[in-house]
XYZ file of C-alpha atoms in Angstrom:
296
model
C -103.321 49.618 7.330
C -103.172 48.909 3.644
C -99.792 50.671 3.514
C -98.518 48.445 6.304
C -99.629 45.295 4.464
C -98.006 46.505 1.309
C -94.715 47.073 3.157
C -94.978 43.625 4.656
C -95.231 42.222 1.142
C -92.156 44.221 0.143
C -90.162 42.864 3.063
C -91.095 39.291 2.201
C -89.842 39.707 -1.376
C -86.646 41.260 -0.145
C -86.049 38.550 2.459
C -86.671 35.779 -0.141
C -84.213 37.411 -2.481
C -81.486 37.508 0.145
C -82.276 34.066 1.460
C -82.124 32.429 -1.974
C -78.914 34.255 -2.722
C -77.346 33.081 0.509
C -78.454 29.508 -0.044
C -77.456 28.993 -3.712
C -74.350 31.186 -3.738
C -73.145 29.275 -0.721
C -73.685 25.976 -2.567
C -71.917 27.390 -5.693
C -68.957 28.420 -3.522
C -68.713 25.016 -1.887
C -68.999 23.063 -5.106
C -66.574 25.188 -7.071
C -64.095 25.085 -4.191
C -64.383 21.286 -4.218
C -63.998 21.361 -8.006
C -60.785 23.394 -7.626
C -59.451 20.994 -5.023
C -60.214 17.959 -7.247
C -58.427 19.657 -10.122
C -55.419 20.167 -7.847
C -55.560 16.471 -6.892
C -55.656 15.559 -10.583
C -52.574 17.696 -11.131
C -50.744 15.873 -8.310
C -51.585 12.447 -9.726
C -50.468 13.533 -13.153
C -47.137 14.738 -11.688
C -46.674 11.256 -10.162
C -47.427 9.720 -13.524
C -44.802 11.906 -15.170
C -42.216 10.786 -12.633
C -43.042 7.087 -13.228
C -42.812 7.569 -16.972
C -39.362 9.098 -16.694
C -38.191 6.238 -14.364
C -39.547 3.696 -16.799
C -37.940 5.395 -19.806
C -34.553 5.140 -18.144
C -34.819 1.368 -18.162
C -35.670 0.972 -21.893
C -33.851 1.073 -25.245
C -32.981 4.414 -26.818
C -35.909 4.630 -29.178
C -38.577 4.013 -26.531
C -36.595 6.039 -24.002
C -36.692 9.153 -26.162
C -40.400 8.686 -26.942
C -41.448 8.228 -23.341
C -39.389 11.185 -22.215
C -41.017 13.414 -24.813
C -44.481 12.166 -23.751
C -43.670 12.783 -20.100
C -42.487 16.335 -20.876
C -45.756 17.077 -22.757
C -47.791 15.692 -19.902
C -45.853 17.803 -17.437
C -46.506 20.861 -19.594
C -50.261 20.154 -19.358
C -49.921 20.183 -15.585
C -48.335 23.636 -15.740
C -51.411 24.805 -17.554
C -53.610 23.045 -14.974
C -51.784 24.898 -12.197
C -52.618 28.190 -13.880
C -56.195 27.024 -14.170
C -56.375 26.315 -10.470
C -54.972 29.710 -9.513
C -57.465 31.484 -11.766
C -60.349 29.487 -10.410
C -59.474 30.438 -6.928
C -58.982 34.190 -7.796
C -61.875 34.741 -10.205
C -64.497 32.226 -9.152
C -64.157 30.962 -5.576
C -63.075 34.138 -3.826
C -65.819 36.409 -5.296
C -68.389 33.893 -4.144
C -66.892 33.917 -0.660
C -67.268 37.734 -0.488
C -71.032 37.361 -0.891
C -71.261 36.253 2.709
C -70.379 39.776 3.840
C -72.749 41.434 1.340
C -75.617 39.164 2.440
C -75.011 40.070 6.117
C -75.107 43.786 5.307
C -78.348 43.435 3.339
C -79.933 41.398 6.137
C -78.968 44.136 8.632
C -80.739 46.704 6.443
C -83.861 44.535 6.347
C -83.793 44.145 10.169
C -83.544 47.896 10.544
C -86.508 48.358 8.259
C -88.515 45.812 10.283
C -87.902 47.764 13.468
C -89.151 50.971 11.812
C -92.123 49.150 10.367
C -92.985 47.596 13.733
C -92.864 51.093 15.288
C -95.169 52.329 12.603
C -97.647 49.503 13.330
C -97.596 50.264 17.038
C -98.323 53.908 16.474
C -101.136 53.004 14.146
C -102.655 50.642 16.680
C -102.270 53.251 19.381
C -104.052 55.829 17.244
C -106.970 53.477 16.650
C -107.362 52.948 20.368
C -107.289 56.654 21.126
C -109.918 57.373 18.503
C -112.274 55.061 20.316
C -111.542 56.117 23.982
C -109.424 59.204 24.369
C -110.392 62.859 24.045
C -109.524 64.882 20.983
C -106.260 66.346 22.329
C -104.782 62.944 22.952
C -105.986 61.878 19.562
C -104.125 64.773 17.967
C -100.956 63.751 19.776
C -101.413 60.124 18.602
C -102.014 61.292 15.059
C -98.826 63.333 15.146
C -96.835 60.359 16.379
C -98.456 58.221 13.757
C -97.494 60.599 10.993
C -93.978 60.735 12.306
C -93.697 56.980 12.323
C -95.258 56.751 8.892
C -92.680 59.193 7.512
C -89.872 57.224 9.121
C -91.290 54.015 7.660
C -91.587 55.578 4.208
C -88.025 56.851 4.290
C -86.706 53.539 5.549
C -88.697 51.666 2.962
C -87.248 53.813 0.236
C -83.728 53.240 1.484
C -84.322 49.514 1.824
C -85.736 49.343 -1.697
C -82.566 51.067 -3.007
C -80.343 48.719 -0.968
C -82.097 45.515 -2.122
C -82.317 46.755 -5.712
C -78.512 47.475 -5.710
C -77.970 44.092 -4.068
C -79.994 42.297 -6.772
C -78.339 44.235 -9.580
C -74.860 43.474 -8.283
C -75.813 39.845 -7.746
C -76.867 39.412 -11.342
C -73.742 41.140 -12.666
C -71.496 39.043 -10.447
C -73.242 35.864 -11.369
C -72.763 36.610 -15.065
C -69.093 37.530 -14.567
C -68.211 34.637 -12.270
C -69.563 31.943 -14.540
C -68.210 33.700 -17.647
C -64.791 33.686 -16.044
C -65.259 30.017 -15.105
C -66.078 29.060 -18.700
C -63.218 31.223 -20.049
C -60.731 29.582 -17.669
C -61.863 26.128 -18.711
C -61.741 26.936 -22.430
C -58.246 28.393 -22.181
C -56.935 25.375 -20.265
C -58.537 22.801 -22.602
C -57.394 24.650 -25.719
C -53.793 24.659 -24.456
C -54.152 21.050 -23.259
C -55.436 19.890 -26.657
C -52.467 21.559 -28.344
C -50.005 19.783 -26.075
C -51.857 16.511 -26.185
C -51.732 16.612 -29.965
C -47.955 16.948 -29.793
C -47.789 14.050 -27.361
C -50.001 11.906 -29.640
C -47.747 12.693 -32.622
C -44.634 11.716 -30.670
C -46.261 8.355 -29.721
C -47.451 7.845 -33.268
C -43.953 8.441 -34.675
C -42.474 5.830 -32.315
C -40.488 3.225 -34.379
C -41.488 -0.056 -32.741
C -39.584 -2.205 -35.175
C -36.334 -0.439 -34.603
C -36.665 -0.796 -30.889
C -37.562 -4.488 -31.317
C -34.494 -4.990 -33.494
C -32.297 -3.549 -30.824
C -33.872 -5.720 -28.198
C -33.390 -8.876 -30.398
C -29.802 -7.949 -31.168
C -29.089 -7.531 -27.459
C -30.785 -10.844 -26.674
C -28.828 -12.675 -29.355
C -25.603 -11.099 -28.150
C -26.107 -12.391 -24.658
C -26.856 -15.954 -25.917
C -23.865 -15.927 -28.280
C -21.463 -15.324 -25.414
C -22.741 -18.364 -23.548
C -22.701 -20.637 -26.662
C -19.153 -19.734 -27.615
C -17.708 -21.619 -24.610
C -17.885 -25.339 -23.591
C -20.064 -26.169 -20.657
C -17.975 -29.229 -19.407
C -14.144 -29.622 -19.533
C -12.069 -26.635 -20.511
C -9.204 -28.856 -21.932
C -10.365 -30.480 -25.156
C -9.449 -34.114 -25.919
C -6.952 -34.774 -28.744
C -8.922 -37.744 -30.022
C -12.478 -36.355 -29.866
C -13.156 -32.623 -30.127
C -15.622 -31.227 -27.575
C -18.023 -30.102 -30.280
C -18.375 -33.611 -31.927
C -20.882 -36.185 -30.662
C -19.436 -39.125 -28.706
C -19.377 -42.388 -30.695
C -21.298 -45.369 -29.444
C -19.650 -48.700 -28.500
C -20.878 -50.362 -31.690
C -19.302 -47.748 -33.984
C -16.060 -47.998 -32.028
C -15.902 -51.783 -32.556
C -16.651 -51.425 -36.255
C -13.748 -49.015 -36.550
C -11.441 -51.412 -34.814
C -12.424 -54.251 -37.201
C -11.664 -52.072 -40.174
C -8.257 -51.239 -38.784
C -7.475 -54.961 -38.150
C -8.482 -55.950 -41.713
C -6.223 -53.228 -43.085
C -3.344 -54.423 -40.952
C -3.829 -58.049 -42.218
C -3.629 -56.952 -45.876
C -0.459 -55.097 -45.179
C 1.066 -58.050 -43.354
C 0.440 -60.402 -46.309
C 2.890 -58.486 -48.366
C 5.629 -58.656 -45.710
C 8.218 -61.490 -45.019
C 6.710 -64.950 -44.105
C 8.870 -65.161 -41.040
C 7.328 -61.978 -39.727
C 3.945 -63.365 -40.607
C 4.569 -66.319 -38.310
C 4.831 -64.024 -35.349
C 1.112 -63.399 -35.610
C 0.154 -67.107 -35.688
C -0.839 -69.112 -32.706
C 1.291 -71.778 -30.802
C -0.475 -74.744 -32.558
C 0.444 -73.380 -35.996
C 4.077 -73.155 -34.999
C 4.096 -76.785 -33.729
C 2.589 -78.087 -37.032
C 5.322 -76.334 -38.963
C 8.005 -78.103 -36.881
C 6.497 -81.650 -37.455
C 6.397 -81.035 -41.185
C 10.075 -80.134 -41.308
C 11.190 -83.324 -39.367
C 9.245 -85.643 -41.702
C 10.831 -84.068 -44.684
């Protein structure tokens, strides 16, 4: 009976090992598969960003256009490395974890087989104990023979199961070490390549000549305004008296100009013939001149 209890203890240890492996390896597989899908989603969003950067660059001035295109190309190169990262994660991390489902099923089948043999051994042992109390010696001998046979089968099955579970545990530890070593290696390779490309992208952005691009923009803006200022906004036929670009004179300044012209004309008229000067006098002045001549 002590042997049976010992074997029961062995089975519990083996079952716990397989159960824990099934639980945690299944969780590892689900989480790393989700991690891989999220990485693929990040790659897709980065590809969209690259497209938008190129579209934006095509609308800008040459200096910024070249800088943004170089930045987009570096970002696209990082996504190529990310695609390689995704493929390696699926091949070296996720798929090996998926295969553990089959191995766990096989190990559980071995444990169930051992349980059947152990149950048979327990039955034979119980039967032998009953015969020792009630049956004659010949039946007791038959029961002891059956018991020995069942015990031998149980011992052989136990040994086989120990080897199976031991190999399962050894393989599990090796696979666990390799899977997560591959995971870290894949991540380090990707990030090392990404840092190299990101450094190039940062350098391209740092070398961007903002002032030159701003000068181009200002020159373009001035050129547009100059074309509009070079043409009159009102009449297209300029006046001969007042050019379109001079301010219009007020009524007061116009009257002052007329007074100056009249004074200048009077000075010139004083030097001319008196008869011509009379033409500018009023009708009363002419009448007074006639009266003066009659009296004389």
